[in-house]
mmCIF file of C-alpha atoms and ligand atoms in Angstrom:
data_model
loop_
_atom_site.group_PDB
_atom_site.id
_atom_site.type_symbol
_atom_site.label_atom_id
_atom_site.label_comp_id
_atom_site.label_asym_id
_atom_site.label_seq_id
_atom_site.Cartn_x
_atom_site.Cartn_y
_atom_site.Cartn_z
ATOM 1 C CA MET A 1367 5.291 -30.903 -7.362
ATOM 2 C CA PRO A 1368 8.391 -29.695 -9.540
ATOM 3 C CA ASP A 1369 11.529 -29.065 -7.480
ATOM 4 C CA ARG A 1370 11.660 -25.471 -8.773
ATOM 5 C CA ILE A 1371 8.252 -24.475 -7.300
ATOM 6 C CA ALA A 1372 9.593 -26.202 -3.687
ATOM 7 C CA LEU A 1373 12.745 -24.318 -3.804
ATOM 8 C CA LEU A 1374 11.241 -21.226 -5.004
ATOM 9 C CA ASP A 1375 8.700 -21.778 -1.702
ATOM 10 C CA GLN A 1376 11.665 -22.305 0.446
ATOM 11 C CA SER A 1377 13.629 -19.093 -0.878
ATOM 12 C CA ALA A 1378 10.360 -17.214 0.244
ATOM 13 C CA ARG A 1379 10.019 -18.430 3.660
ATOM 14 C CA GLU A 1380 13.943 -17.857 4.094
ATOM 15 C CA ILE A 1381 13.494 -14.295 2.525
ATOM 16 C CA ILE A 1382 10.863 -13.671 5.158
ATOM 17 C CA ARG A 1383 12.637 -15.187 8.313
ATOM 18 C CA GLY A 1384 15.651 -13.467 7.191
ATOM 19 C CA ASN A 1385 13.638 -9.952 7.801
ATOM 20 C CA ASP A 1386 12.274 -11.009 10.773
ATOM 21 C CA LYS A 1387 12.989 -8.848 13.719
ATOM 22 C CA GLY A 1388 10.953 -11.268 16.284
ATOM 23 C CA THR A 1389 7.499 -9.621 16.501
ATOM 24 C CA TYR A 1390 7.687 -7.658 13.380
ATOM 25 C CA THR A 1391 9.325 -8.053 9.832
ATOM 26 C CA ILE A 1392 11.254 -5.209 7.772
ATOM 27 C CA PRO A 1393 10.892 -5.088 3.929
ATOM 28 C CA THR A 1394 14.148 -5.378 3.193
ATOM 29 C CA ALA A 1395 17.246 -4.760 5.188
ATOM 30 C CA GLY A 1396 19.156 -1.374 4.420
ATOM 31 C CA LEU A 1397 16.583 0.297 2.368
ATOM 32 C CA TYR A 1398 13.754 0.286 4.572
ATOM 33 C CA PRO A 1399 15.043 -1.433 8.403
ATOM 34 C CA TYR A 1400 11.526 -0.557 10.067
ATOM 35 C CA GLN A 1401 8.100 -1.897 10.370
ATOM 36 C CA TRP A 1402 6.076 -0.196 7.559
ATOM 37 C CA ASN A 1403 2.148 -0.713 7.596
ATOM 38 C CA TRP A 1404 0.816 -2.205 4.631
ATOM 39 C CA ASP A 1405 3.894 -4.331 4.198
ATOM 40 C CA SER A 1406 3.565 -6.035 7.384
ATOM 41 C CA ALA A 1407 -0.067 -6.944 6.634
ATOM 42 C CA ILE A 1408 0.935 -8.294 3.210
ATOM 43 C CA ALA A 1409 3.998 -9.647 5.260
ATOM 44 C CA ALA A 1410 1.162 -11.596 7.646
ATOM 45 C CA LEU A 1411 -0.466 -13.364 4.014
ATOM 46 C CA GLY A 1412 3.067 -14.992 3.667
ATOM 47 C CA LEU A 1413 3.793 -15.955 7.385
ATOM 48 C CA ALA A 1414 0.212 -17.519 7.353
ATOM 49 C CA ARG A 1415 1.711 -20.127 4.920
ATOM 50 C CA PHE A 1416 4.214 -21.378 7.478
ATOM 51 C CA ASP A 1417 3.738 -19.780 11.065
ATOM 52 C CA ILE A 1418 0.110 -18.722 11.663
ATOM 53 C CA ASP A 1419 0.846 -17.956 15.056
ATOM 54 C CA ARG A 1420 3.761 -15.216 14.064
ATOM 55 C CA ALA A 1421 1.340 -13.786 10.962
ATOM 56 C CA TRP A 1422 -0.926 -12.711 13.973
ATOM 57 C CA THR A 1423 1.783 -11.377 15.911
ATOM 58 C CA GLU A 1424 2.837 -9.420 12.824
ATOM 59 C CA LEU A 1425 -0.771 -7.553 12.849
ATOM 60 C CA GLU A 1426 -0.899 -7.264 16.569
ATOM 61 C CA THR A 1427 2.521 -5.501 16.808
ATOM 62 C CA LEU A 1428 1.550 -3.340 14.122
ATOM 63 C CA PHE A 1429 -1.121 -2.108 16.365
ATOM 64 C CA THR A 1430 1.134 -1.389 19.215
ATOM 65 C CA GLY A 1431 1.908 1.696 17.491
ATOM 66 C CA GLN A 1432 -1.799 2.670 17.093
ATOM 67 C CA TRP A 1433 -2.583 6.729 18.322
ATOM 68 C CA ASP A 1434 -4.945 7.334 20.403
ATOM 69 C CA ASN A 1435 -7.261 8.957 17.486
ATOM 70 C CA GLY A 1436 -7.297 5.738 15.637
ATOM 71 C CA MET A 1437 -4.374 6.564 13.204
ATOM 72 C CA VAL A 1438 -1.937 3.432 12.462
ATOM 73 C CA PRO A 1439 1.006 5.159 11.168
ATOM 74 C CA HIS A 1440 3.270 3.775 8.260
ATOM 75 C CA ILE A 1441 6.390 3.391 9.550
ATOM 76 C CA LEU A 1442 6.817 2.232 13.353
ATOM 77 C CA PHE A 1443 10.458 3.016 14.496
ATOM 78 C CA HIS A 1444 11.200 0.004 17.059
ATOM 79 C CA GLU A 1445 14.794 0.075 16.721
ATOM 80 C CA GLN A 1446 16.860 3.003 15.840
ATOM 81 C CA ASP A 1447 18.518 2.494 12.234
ATOM 82 C CA ASP A 1448 20.751 5.420 11.172
ATOM 83 C CA GLY A 1449 20.779 4.176 7.430
ATOM 84 C CA TYR A 1450 17.012 5.593 6.917
ATOM 85 C CA PHE A 1451 15.977 9.108 6.473
ATOM 86 C CA PRO A 1452 13.604 10.655 7.447
ATOM 87 C CA GLY A 1453 13.832 8.810 10.968
ATOM 88 C CA PRO A 1454 11.621 9.248 13.958
ATOM 89 C CA GLU A 1455 13.091 12.734 14.996
ATOM 90 C CA VAL A 1456 12.391 14.577 11.695
ATOM 91 C CA TRP A 1457 8.660 13.097 12.205
ATOM 92 C CA GLY A 1458 7.899 13.853 15.973
ATOM 93 C CA GLY A 1459 5.045 11.221 15.820
ATOM 94 C CA ILE A 1460 2.576 11.608 18.760
ATOM 95 C CA GLY A 1461 2.155 7.840 19.545
ATOM 96 C CA PRO A 1462 2.810 5.194 22.069
ATOM 97 C CA LEU A 1463 6.176 4.281 19.916
ATOM 98 C CA PRO A 1464 8.678 6.390 17.500
ATOM 99 C CA SER A 1465 6.513 6.609 14.423
ATOM 100 C CA SER A 1466 5.803 8.377 11.170
ATOM 101 C CA GLY A 1467 2.701 11.036 11.693
ATOM 102 C CA ILE A 1468 0.909 9.721 8.602
ATOM 103 C CA THR A 1469 -0.830 6.273 7.715
ATOM 104 C CA GLN A 1470 -0.834 3.760 4.841
ATOM 105 C CA PRO A 1471 -3.499 1.908 2.530
ATOM 106 C CA PRO A 1472 -5.760 -0.032 5.254
ATOM 107 C CA VAL A 1473 -4.874 -3.853 4.001
ATOM 108 C CA ALA A 1474 -4.705 -5.181 7.903
ATOM 109 C CA ALA A 1475 -8.848 -5.979 8.471
ATOM 110 C CA THR A 1476 -8.504 -7.725 4.884
ATOM 111 C CA ALA A 1477 -5.233 -9.951 5.926
ATOM 112 C CA ALA A 1478 -6.661 -10.573 9.208
ATOM 113 C CA LYS A 1479 -9.655 -12.312 7.407
ATOM 114 C CA CYS A 1480 -7.065 -14.230 5.329
ATOM 115 C CA VAL A 1481 -5.193 -15.706 8.326
ATOM 116 C CA LEU A 1482 -8.462 -16.271 9.930
ATOM 117 C CA GLU A 1483 -9.441 -18.661 7.088
ATOM 118 C CA ALA A 1484 -6.062 -20.374 7.410
ATOM 119 C CA ASP A 1485 -7.026 -21.847 11.186
ATOM 120 C CA ARG A 1486 -10.427 -20.408 12.434
ATOM 121 C CA ASP A 1487 -10.059 -22.011 15.566
ATOM 122 C CA ALA A 1488 -6.567 -20.376 16.417
ATOM 123 C CA GLY A 1489 -7.631 -17.109 14.803
ATOM 124 C CA LEU A 1490 -10.609 -16.237 16.259
ATOM 125 C CA PRO A 1491 -9.468 -15.124 19.556
ATOM 126 C CA ARG A 1492 -6.803 -13.171 18.058
ATOM 127 C CA VAL A 1493 -9.611 -11.430 15.528
ATOM 128 C CA ASP A 1494 -11.376 -10.522 18.808
ATOM 129 C CA GLY A 1495 -8.119 -9.277 20.436
ATOM 130 C CA LEU A 1496 -7.689 -6.876 17.134
ATOM 131 C CA PHE A 1497 -11.371 -5.845 16.106
ATOM 132 C CA ASP A 1498 -11.909 -2.693 18.229
ATOM 133 C CA LYS A 1499 -8.424 -1.674 16.875
ATOM 134 C CA LEU A 1500 -9.184 -2.248 13.693
ATOM 135 C CA LEU A 1501 -12.486 -0.256 13.883
ATOM 136 C CA SER A 1502 -10.966 2.729 15.551
ATOM 137 C CA TRP A 1503 -8.449 2.923 12.312
ATOM 138 C CA HIS A 1504 -11.393 2.800 9.920
ATOM 139 C CA ARG A 1505 -13.217 5.275 12.076
ATOM 140 C CA TRP A 1506 -10.280 7.835 11.704
ATOM 141 C CA PHE A 1507 -10.220 7.359 7.915
ATOM 142 C CA MET A 1508 -13.877 8.249 8.057
ATOM 143 C CA ARG A 1509 -13.873 10.987 10.366
ATOM 144 C CA TRP A 1510 -11.185 12.859 8.884
ATOM 145 C CA ARG A 1511 -10.094 12.024 5.214
ATOM 146 C CA LEU A 1512 -13.406 11.839 3.236
ATOM 147 C CA ASN A 1513 -13.994 14.275 0.589
ATOM 148 C CA HIS A 1514 -17.152 13.461 -1.742
ATOM 149 C CA GLY A 1515 -16.953 9.824 0.143
ATOM 150 C CA ALA A 1516 -13.325 9.026 -1.683
ATOM 151 C CA VAL A 1517 -10.366 8.785 0.855
ATOM 152 C CA CYS A 1518 -7.775 11.669 0.773
ATOM 153 C CA ALA A 1519 -3.944 11.404 1.346
ATOM 154 C CA THR A 1520 -2.241 14.388 3.289
ATOM 155 C CA HIS A 1521 1.003 12.835 1.692
ATOM 156 C CA PRO A 1522 2.104 10.972 -1.127
ATOM 157 C CA TRP A 1523 3.780 8.091 1.197
ATOM 158 C CA GLU A 1524 0.291 7.535 2.865
ATOM 159 C CA THR A 1525 -1.054 5.873 -0.981
ATOM 160 C CA GLY A 1526 2.342 3.487 -0.444
ATOM 161 C CA ARG A 1527 2.850 4.635 -4.276
ATOM 162 C CA ASP A 1528 5.192 7.777 -3.420
ATOM 163 C CA ASN A 1529 6.122 9.268 -6.675
ATOM 164 C CA ALA A 1530 3.303 8.137 -8.767
ATOM 165 C CA PRO A 1531 2.285 10.953 -11.363
ATOM 166 C CA ASP A 1532 -0.976 11.284 -9.817
ATOM 167 C CA TRP A 1533 0.638 13.796 -7.341
ATOM 168 C CA ASP A 1534 2.373 15.522 -9.798
ATOM 169 C CA GLY A 1535 -0.020 18.637 -9.596
ATOM 170 C CA ALA A 1536 -0.759 18.819 -6.261
ATOM 171 C CA MET A 1537 3.294 18.684 -5.686
ATOM 172 C CA ALA A 1538 3.771 21.571 -8.350
ATOM 173 C CA ALA A 1539 1.409 23.627 -5.834
ATOM 174 C CA ILE A 1540 4.130 23.151 -2.945
ATOM 175 C CA ASP A 1541 6.920 25.804 -2.553
ATOM 176 C CA PRO A 1542 9.456 23.643 -0.332
ATOM 177 C CA ILE A 1543 10.572 26.763 1.015
ATOM 178 C CA GLY A 1544 12.761 26.476 4.154
ATOM 179 C CA VAL A 1545 12.989 22.623 3.847
ATOM 180 C CA GLY A 1546 17.043 23.101 4.571
ATOM 181 C CA GLU A 1547 19.664 20.528 4.103
ATOM 182 C CA TYR A 1548 19.072 16.663 4.385
ATOM 183 C CA THR A 1549 20.875 13.480 3.563
ATOM 184 C CA ARG A 1550 18.840 11.189 1.666
ATOM 185 C CA ARG A 1551 19.774 7.447 2.515
ATOM 186 C CA ASP A 1552 17.645 5.471 -0.158
ATOM 187 C CA THR A 1553 20.034 6.464 -2.964
ATOM 188 C CA SER A 1554 22.879 4.878 -1.045
ATOM 189 C CA HIS A 1555 20.658 1.546 -0.918
ATOM 190 C CA VAL A 1556 19.245 1.911 -4.658
ATOM 191 C CA ASP A 1557 20.473 3.156 -7.886
ATOM 192 C CA ALA A 1558 19.040 7.060 -7.633
ATOM 193 C CA ALA A 1559 17.702 6.371 -11.056
ATOM 194 C CA MET A 1560 15.065 3.932 -9.504
ATOM 195 C CA ARG A 1561 13.906 6.243 -6.649
ATOM 196 C CA PRO A 1562 12.073 9.390 -6.598
ATOM 197 C CA THR A 1563 13.600 12.712 -7.684
ATOM 198 C CA LYS A 1564 15.078 15.289 -5.346
ATOM 199 C CA TYR A 1565 12.272 17.773 -6.391
ATOM 200 C CA ASP A 1566 9.902 15.103 -4.770
ATOM 201 C CA TYR A 1567 11.956 14.554 -1.999
ATOM 202 C CA ASP A 1568 11.615 17.991 -1.416
ATOM 203 C CA ARG A 1569 8.146 18.335 -1.121
ATOM 204 C CA PHE A 1570 7.940 15.026 0.541
ATOM 205 C CA ILE A 1571 10.382 16.520 3.535
ATOM 206 C CA TRP A 1572 8.484 19.634 3.358
ATOM 207 C CA LEU A 1573 4.908 17.984 4.254
ATOM 208 C CA VAL A 1574 6.496 16.293 6.856
ATOM 209 C CA GLN A 1575 8.095 19.038 8.535
ATOM 210 C CA ARG A 1576 4.855 20.954 8.054
ATOM 211 C CA GLY A 1577 2.742 17.786 9.780
ATOM 212 C CA LYS A 1578 5.301 18.091 12.787
ATOM 213 C CA ARG A 1579 4.603 21.660 13.041
ATOM 214 C CA LEU A 1580 1.028 21.005 13.273
ATOM 215 C CA SER A 1581 1.633 18.567 15.826
ATOM 216 C CA TRP A 1582 0.029 15.633 13.399
ATOM 217 C CA ASP A 1583 -3.419 17.771 14.466
ATOM 218 C CA GLU A 1584 -5.776 16.380 11.798
ATOM 219 C CA GLN A 1585 -8.115 19.497 12.436
ATOM 220 C CA ALA A 1586 -5.150 21.886 11.459
ATOM 221 C CA MET A 1587 -3.846 19.976 8.790
ATOM 222 C CA LEU A 1588 -7.530 20.238 7.444
ATOM 223 C CA ASP A 1589 -8.200 23.874 7.922
ATOM 224 C CA ASP A 1590 -4.268 24.590 6.318
ATOM 225 C CA ALA A 1591 -4.631 21.999 3.640
ATOM 226 C CA ALA A 1592 -1.221 21.856 1.668
ATOM 227 C CA PHE A 1593 -1.830 18.546 0.063
ATOM 228 C CA ARG A 1594 -5.083 16.591 -0.201
ATOM 229 C CA VAL A 1595 -5.498 14.174 -3.190
ATOM 230 C CA MET A 1596 -8.554 11.630 -3.357
ATOM 231 C CA ASP A 1597 -6.845 8.570 -4.326
ATOM 232 C CA PRO A 1598 -8.082 5.330 -5.268
ATOM 233 C CA THR A 1599 -5.560 3.103 -3.387
ATOM 234 C CA LEU A 1600 -6.882 4.422 -0.100
ATOM 235 C CA THR A 1601 -10.050 4.294 -1.073
ATOM 236 C CA PHE A 1602 -10.302 1.193 -2.465
ATOM 237 C CA THR A 1603 -8.233 -0.392 0.138
ATOM 238 C CA LEU A 1604 -10.791 0.778 2.717
ATOM 239 C CA LEU A 1605 -13.799 0.012 0.993
ATOM 240 C CA ARG A 1606 -12.561 -3.866 0.922
ATOM 241 C CA ALA A 1607 -11.015 -3.492 4.743
ATOM 242 C CA GLN A 1608 -14.790 -2.333 5.828
ATOM 243 C CA ARG A 1609 -16.293 -5.256 3.999
ATOM 244 C CA ASP A 1610 -13.702 -7.650 5.437
ATOM 245 C CA LEU A 1611 -14.392 -5.840 9.147
ATOM 246 C CA ALA A 1612 -17.771 -6.367 8.636
ATOM 247 C CA SER A 1613 -17.796 -9.946 8.151
ATOM 248 C CA LEU A 1614 -15.486 -10.442 10.900
ATOM 249 C CA GLY A 1615 -17.381 -8.396 13.289
ATOM 250 C CA ARG A 1616 -20.465 -10.717 12.445
ATOM 251 C CA GLU A 1617 -18.413 -13.580 12.947
ATOM 252 C CA LEU A 1618 -17.895 -12.246 16.471
ATOM 253 C CA GLY A 1619 -21.262 -11.412 17.117
ATOM 254 C CA ARG A 1620 -20.573 -7.681 16.951
ATOM 255 C CA ASP A 1621 -23.119 -4.731 16.107
ATOM 256 C CA VAL A 1622 -21.651 -4.094 12.321
ATOM 257 C CA SER A 1623 -24.339 -1.636 11.297
ATOM 258 C CA GLU A 1624 -21.718 1.525 11.411
ATOM 259 C CA ILE A 1625 -19.359 -0.760 9.080
ATOM 260 C CA GLU A 1626 -22.534 -1.358 7.173
ATOM 261 C CA ALA A 1627 -23.077 2.541 6.670
ATOM 262 C CA ALA A 1628 -19.311 3.216 6.200
ATOM 263 C CA ILE A 1629 -19.382 0.692 3.179
ATOM 264 C CA ALA A 1630 -22.546 2.520 1.915
ATOM 265 C CA GLU A 1631 -20.816 5.900 1.934
ATOM 266 C CA LEU A 1632 -17.453 4.651 0.576
ATOM 267 C CA GLU A 1633 -19.034 2.828 -2.191
ATOM 268 C CA THR A 1634 -21.077 6.386 -3.395
ATOM 269 C CA GLY A 1635 -17.804 7.742 -2.823
ATOM 270 C CA THR A 1636 -15.936 5.813 -5.689
ATOM 271 C CA ASP A 1637 -18.076 7.209 -8.073
ATOM 272 C CA SER A 1638 -16.128 10.575 -7.615
ATOM 273 C CA LEU A 1639 -12.933 9.209 -8.838
ATOM 274 C CA TRP A 1640 -14.634 8.426 -12.121
ATOM 275 C CA ASN A 1641 -12.879 10.271 -14.580
ATOM 276 C CA ALA A 1642 -15.431 9.426 -17.592
ATOM 277 C CA THR A 1643 -13.039 11.365 -20.094
ATOM 278 C CA LEU A 1644 -10.322 9.048 -19.393
ATOM 279 C CA GLY A 1645 -12.406 5.802 -19.119
ATOM 280 C CA SER A 1646 -10.939 5.146 -15.566
ATOM 281 C CA PHE A 1647 -10.618 5.474 -12.047
ATOM 282 C CA ASP A 1648 -8.545 8.146 -11.335
ATOM 283 C CA SER A 1649 -6.827 10.513 -8.571
ATOM 284 C CA ARG A 1650 -8.240 13.967 -8.173
ATOM 285 C CA ASP A 1651 -6.559 16.777 -6.431
ATOM 286 C CA ALA A 1652 -9.248 17.744 -3.712
ATOM 287 C CA LEU A 1653 -8.324 21.447 -3.242
ATOM 288 C CA SER A 1654 -7.988 22.288 -7.307
ATOM 289 C CA GLY A 1655 -10.457 19.862 -8.322
ATOM 290 C CA ASP A 1656 -7.840 18.823 -10.992
ATOM 291 C CA TRP A 1657 -7.909 14.958 -12.450
ATOM 292 C CA ALA A 1658 -4.263 13.212 -12.341
ATOM 293 C CA ASN A 1659 -5.404 11.611 -15.861
ATOM 294 C CA SER A 1660 -3.506 8.498 -14.712
ATOM 295 C CA ILE A 1661 -4.237 4.992 -15.351
ATOM 296 C CA SER A 1662 -2.471 3.580 -12.672
ATOM 297 C CA ASN A 1663 -2.295 0.177 -11.116
ATOM 298 C CA ALA A 1664 -4.696 1.631 -8.136
ATOM 299 C CA SER A 1665 -6.911 2.025 -10.925
ATOM 300 C CA PHE A 1666 -7.731 -1.171 -11.265
ATOM 301 C CA LEU A 1667 -7.996 -2.093 -7.402
ATOM 302 C CA CYS A 1668 -12.161 -1.489 -8.055
ATOM 303 C CA TRP A 1669 -12.719 -5.511 -8.138
ATOM 304 C CA TYR A 1670 -10.575 -5.698 -5.346
ATOM 305 C CA ALA A 1671 -12.736 -3.159 -3.572
ATOM 306 C CA GLY A 1672 -15.927 -5.455 -4.606
ATOM 307 C CA LEU A 1673 -17.353 -3.125 -7.354
ATOM 308 C CA GLU A 1674 -18.384 -4.578 -11.062
ATOM 309 C CA ALA A 1675 -16.934 -1.825 -13.007
ATOM 310 C CA PRO A 1676 -17.376 -3.470 -16.064
ATOM 311 C CA ALA A 1677 -15.858 -0.661 -18.224
ATOM 312 C CA MET A 1678 -12.836 -1.028 -16.404
ATOM 313 C CA ARG A 1679 -12.283 -4.572 -18.069
ATOM 314 C CA ASP A 1680 -11.672 -2.720 -21.597
ATOM 315 C CA THR A 1681 -9.289 -0.317 -19.564
ATOM 316 C CA LEU A 1682 -7.097 -3.188 -18.492
ATOM 317 C CA ALA A 1683 -7.021 -4.979 -22.030
ATOM 318 C CA LYS A 1684 -5.322 -1.826 -23.443
ATOM 319 C CA VAL A 1685 -2.726 -1.101 -20.876
ATOM 320 C CA LEU A 1686 -1.813 -5.251 -20.787
ATOM 321 C CA GLU A 1687 -1.350 -5.337 -24.616
ATOM 322 C CA HIS A 1688 2.051 -3.323 -23.975
ATOM 323 C CA VAL A 1689 3.586 -5.417 -21.202
ATOM 324 C CA GLU A 1690 4.347 -9.170 -20.166
ATOM 325 C CA PHE A 1691 4.041 -9.346 -16.490
ATOM 326 C CA GLY A 1692 1.088 -7.595 -14.918
ATOM 327 C CA VAL A 1693 -0.323 -4.028 -14.325
ATOM 328 C CA PRO A 1694 2.427 -1.546 -14.627
ATOM 329 C CA SER A 1695 2.059 1.498 -12.024
ATOM 330 C CA LEU A 1696 1.644 3.656 -14.830
ATOM 331 C CA ASP A 1697 -0.086 2.824 -18.110
ATOM 332 C CA PRO A 1698 3.096 2.882 -20.658
ATOM 333 C CA ARG A 1699 1.142 4.679 -23.534
ATOM 334 C CA ASP A 1700 1.360 7.833 -21.026
ATOM 335 C CA PRO A 1701 4.178 10.204 -21.978
ATOM 336 C CA ARG A 1702 5.084 10.073 -18.088
ATOM 337 C CA SER A 1703 5.706 6.692 -17.927
ATOM 338 C CA ASP A 1704 9.446 5.531 -16.694
ATOM 339 C CA CYS A 1705 9.514 1.900 -16.399
ATOM 340 C CA LYS A 1706 12.415 1.828 -13.940
ATOM 341 C CA ARG A 1707 11.286 4.754 -11.538
ATOM 342 C CA TYR A 1708 9.341 3.344 -8.689
ATOM 343 C CA TRP A 1709 5.711 4.267 -9.115
ATOM 344 C CA ARG A 1710 6.082 5.729 -12.270
ATOM 345 C CA GLY A 1711 6.009 2.834 -14.506
ATOM 346 C CA PRO A 1712 7.563 -0.563 -12.893
ATOM 347 C CA VAL A 1713 5.356 -3.411 -12.132
ATOM 348 C CA TRP A 1714 4.685 -4.308 -8.624
ATOM 349 C CA GLY A 1715 3.789 -8.114 -7.485
ATOM 350 C CA VAL A 1716 1.662 -6.661 -4.491
ATOM 351 C CA MET A 1717 -0.574 -4.795 -6.849
ATOM 352 C CA ASN A 1718 -0.827 -7.815 -9.315
ATOM 353 C CA MET A 1719 -1.795 -9.587 -6.395
ATOM 354 C CA LEU A 1720 -4.627 -7.037 -5.160
ATOM 355 C CA ILE A 1721 -6.011 -6.561 -8.626
ATOM 356 C CA GLY A 1722 -5.816 -10.305 -9.344
ATOM 357 C CA THR A 1723 -7.448 -11.190 -6.335
ATOM 358 C CA GLY A 1724 -10.294 -8.567 -7.193
ATOM 359 C CA LEU A 1725 -10.739 -9.999 -10.331
ATOM 360 C CA GLN A 1726 -10.859 -13.803 -9.433
ATOM 361 C CA GLU A 1727 -13.341 -12.883 -6.753
ATOM 362 C CA MET A 1728 -15.329 -11.290 -9.794
ATOM 363 C CA GLY A 1729 -14.952 -14.691 -11.704
ATOM 364 C CA MET A 1730 -13.190 -12.628 -14.434
ATOM 365 C CA THR A 1731 -10.422 -14.567 -16.233
ATOM 366 C CA GLU A 1732 -8.128 -12.177 -16.368
ATOM 367 C CA GLY A 1733 -7.490 -12.539 -12.827
ATOM 368 C CA ASN A 1734 -5.922 -16.184 -13.084
ATOM 369 C CA GLU A 1735 -3.951 -14.803 -16.072
ATOM 370 C CA LEU A 1736 -2.504 -11.806 -13.614
ATOM 371 C CA ARG A 1737 -1.618 -14.618 -10.919
ATOM 372 C CA ALA A 1738 0.261 -16.861 -13.767
ATOM 373 C CA SER A 1739 2.068 -13.690 -15.267
ATOM 374 C CA THR A 1740 3.026 -12.801 -11.764
ATOM 375 C CA ALA A 1741 4.056 -16.491 -11.113
ATOM 376 C CA ARG A 1742 6.446 -16.235 -14.113
ATOM 377 C CA LEU A 1743 7.628 -12.786 -13.133
ATOM 378 C CA ILE A 1744 8.692 -14.216 -9.892
ATOM 379 C CA GLU A 1745 10.091 -17.697 -11.152
ATOM 380 C CA GLN A 1746 12.217 -15.834 -14.038
ATOM 381 C CA HIS A 1747 13.239 -12.563 -11.995
ATOM 382 C CA GLY A 1748 13.381 -13.563 -7.972
ATOM 383 C CA PHE A 1749 11.904 -11.632 -5.246
ATOM 384 C CA SER A 1750 12.654 -7.817 -5.649
ATOM 385 C CA GLU A 1751 10.553 -5.186 -4.659
ATOM 386 C CA TYR A 1752 9.346 -4.039 -8.095
ATOM 387 C CA PHE A 1753 10.219 -4.900 -11.972
ATOM 388 C CA ASP A 1754 10.413 -3.707 -15.319
ATOM 389 C CA PRO A 1755 7.002 -4.471 -16.672
ATOM 390 C CA ARG A 1756 8.649 -4.939 -20.242
ATOM 391 C CA ASP A 1757 11.004 -7.699 -19.386
ATOM 392 C CA GLY A 1758 10.540 -8.369 -15.817
ATOM 393 C CA GLU A 1759 14.388 -7.033 -14.951
ATOM 394 C CA PRO A 1760 14.624 -6.500 -10.968
ATOM 395 C CA ALA A 1761 14.697 -3.042 -9.661
ATOM 396 C CA GLY A 1762 14.596 -1.141 -6.421
ATOM 397 C CA GLY A 1763 15.322 -3.161 -3.188
ATOM 398 C CA GLN A 1764 16.116 -7.164 -3.307
ATOM 399 C CA SER A 1765 14.911 -10.032 -1.117
ATOM 400 C CA PHE A 1766 11.993 -8.416 -0.582
ATOM 401 C CA THR A 1767 9.224 -9.328 2.336
ATOM 402 C CA TRP A 1768 6.122 -8.624 0.444
ATOM 403 C CA THR A 1769 7.252 -10.083 -2.695
ATOM 404 C CA ALA A 1770 8.097 -13.270 -1.060
ATOM 405 C CA ALA A 1771 4.596 -13.115 0.798
ATOM 406 C CA VAL A 1772 3.032 -12.608 -2.824
ATOM 407 C CA TRP A 1773 4.839 -15.660 -3.708
ATOM 408 C CA LEU A 1774 3.412 -17.769 -0.825
ATOM 409 C CA GLY A 1775 0.344 -16.458 -0.343
ATOM 410 C CA TRP A 1776 -1.311 -16.211 -3.730
ATOM 411 C CA ALA A 1777 1.082 -16.613 -6.572
ATOM 412 C CA SER A 1778 2.764 -19.894 -6.177
ATOM 413 C CA PRO A 1779 1.196 -23.259 -7.552
ATOM 414 C CA THR A 1780 1.007 -23.966 -3.819
ATOM 415 C CA ALA A 1781 -1.020 -21.407 -2.621
ATOM 416 C CA GLY A 1782 -4.384 -22.235 -1.469
ATOM 417 C CA ALA A 1783 -3.436 -25.909 -1.352
HETATM 418 C C1 DGY B 2026 10.494 5.313 1.441
HETATM 419 O O1 DGY B 2026 11.152 6.137 2.403
HETATM 420 O O2 DGY B 2026 10.704 5.470 0.187
HETATM 421 C C2 DGY B 2026 9.030 5.066 1.945
HETATM 422 O O3 DGY B 2026 8.314 4.388 0.686
HETATM 423 C C3 DGY B 2026 8.378 5.807 2.690
HETATM 424 O O4 DGY B 2026 7.021 5.408 2.944
#
């Protein structure tokens, strides 16, 4: 094995260990000092390369924050840290631990299936302990968040793609009246040009205050909807996670008929995300009916969700003509593209991995190409949160857990060895 690969593997392990708080990892010190939901599930994939027991603990800790209604929060505030805003008191979460009041893309069942594959004997009792919790989270999505079979977000942060242009229309419909004064912390850690604008933050915080006022009651938030957008990230990751949960359930000898029915409903629901004019899967405002008209990296999660989607192959080829390092968060031909600003243009290793895994599973050559370009990106530019898709310049937080996990679990030539 070339030394540089061994050194990169070692750096990735050190980053994960450096962000390890014992029973959970943080995405990166300073900018994100708590446990984030989908970051944690991805971290488990990296941990599984060198400490399988710790990978299971990561997932188990995530579910210690699960609410009675099944929701798994997007942030668990295990220990107070004044370097992050909005903290637990702003959210007023109603779960067993201080938490946010919204969720994030449900990739934990898929992560559990991958960790199980690393050691079946050690993993089966751990999956057995997680199964009902995963089922209850997936049920919560099916009960509260479907619109024409696609999954809706009630806050942009739920999609993981915080400031994507996908939400611009729905955000413009919000008047953040009464949001008051607050101090952002993110821009003290990272260049403001790489972060969401104040315009976006006012609306992010207004939605948090509103959810808290409604005691995070899903029925009340549905009756008085302020933001409800059908999202490809949530829809495709949930569909994939349901398939993986069904497979885990069969292995455990559980009745999976409810999960199979959910899969069928979500499969049909993906049709409602097809924007025929754009020739792509897209986000759609459930309140106004407007399309976002965004070819984002989430559009290409269709293969990860197990759809064949032949028309998306062409769309992918057109996007990749303009970039060097994988699938950008927004088509660079889109006038809204901003290659440095978070989810409005940069490329993310984690999205490359999810898209690439889907393509590889479908037997499409683009999957291996995407893996190779992600490996090149990390070899040349390190373990940043995200990167400029044209030249790979690192952006956002540094020493990032999920970028290290993407390297160890997928992009490194030693992954899967
Ligand atoms: C942040 O604080 O930027 C997070 O992305 C919210 O989840």
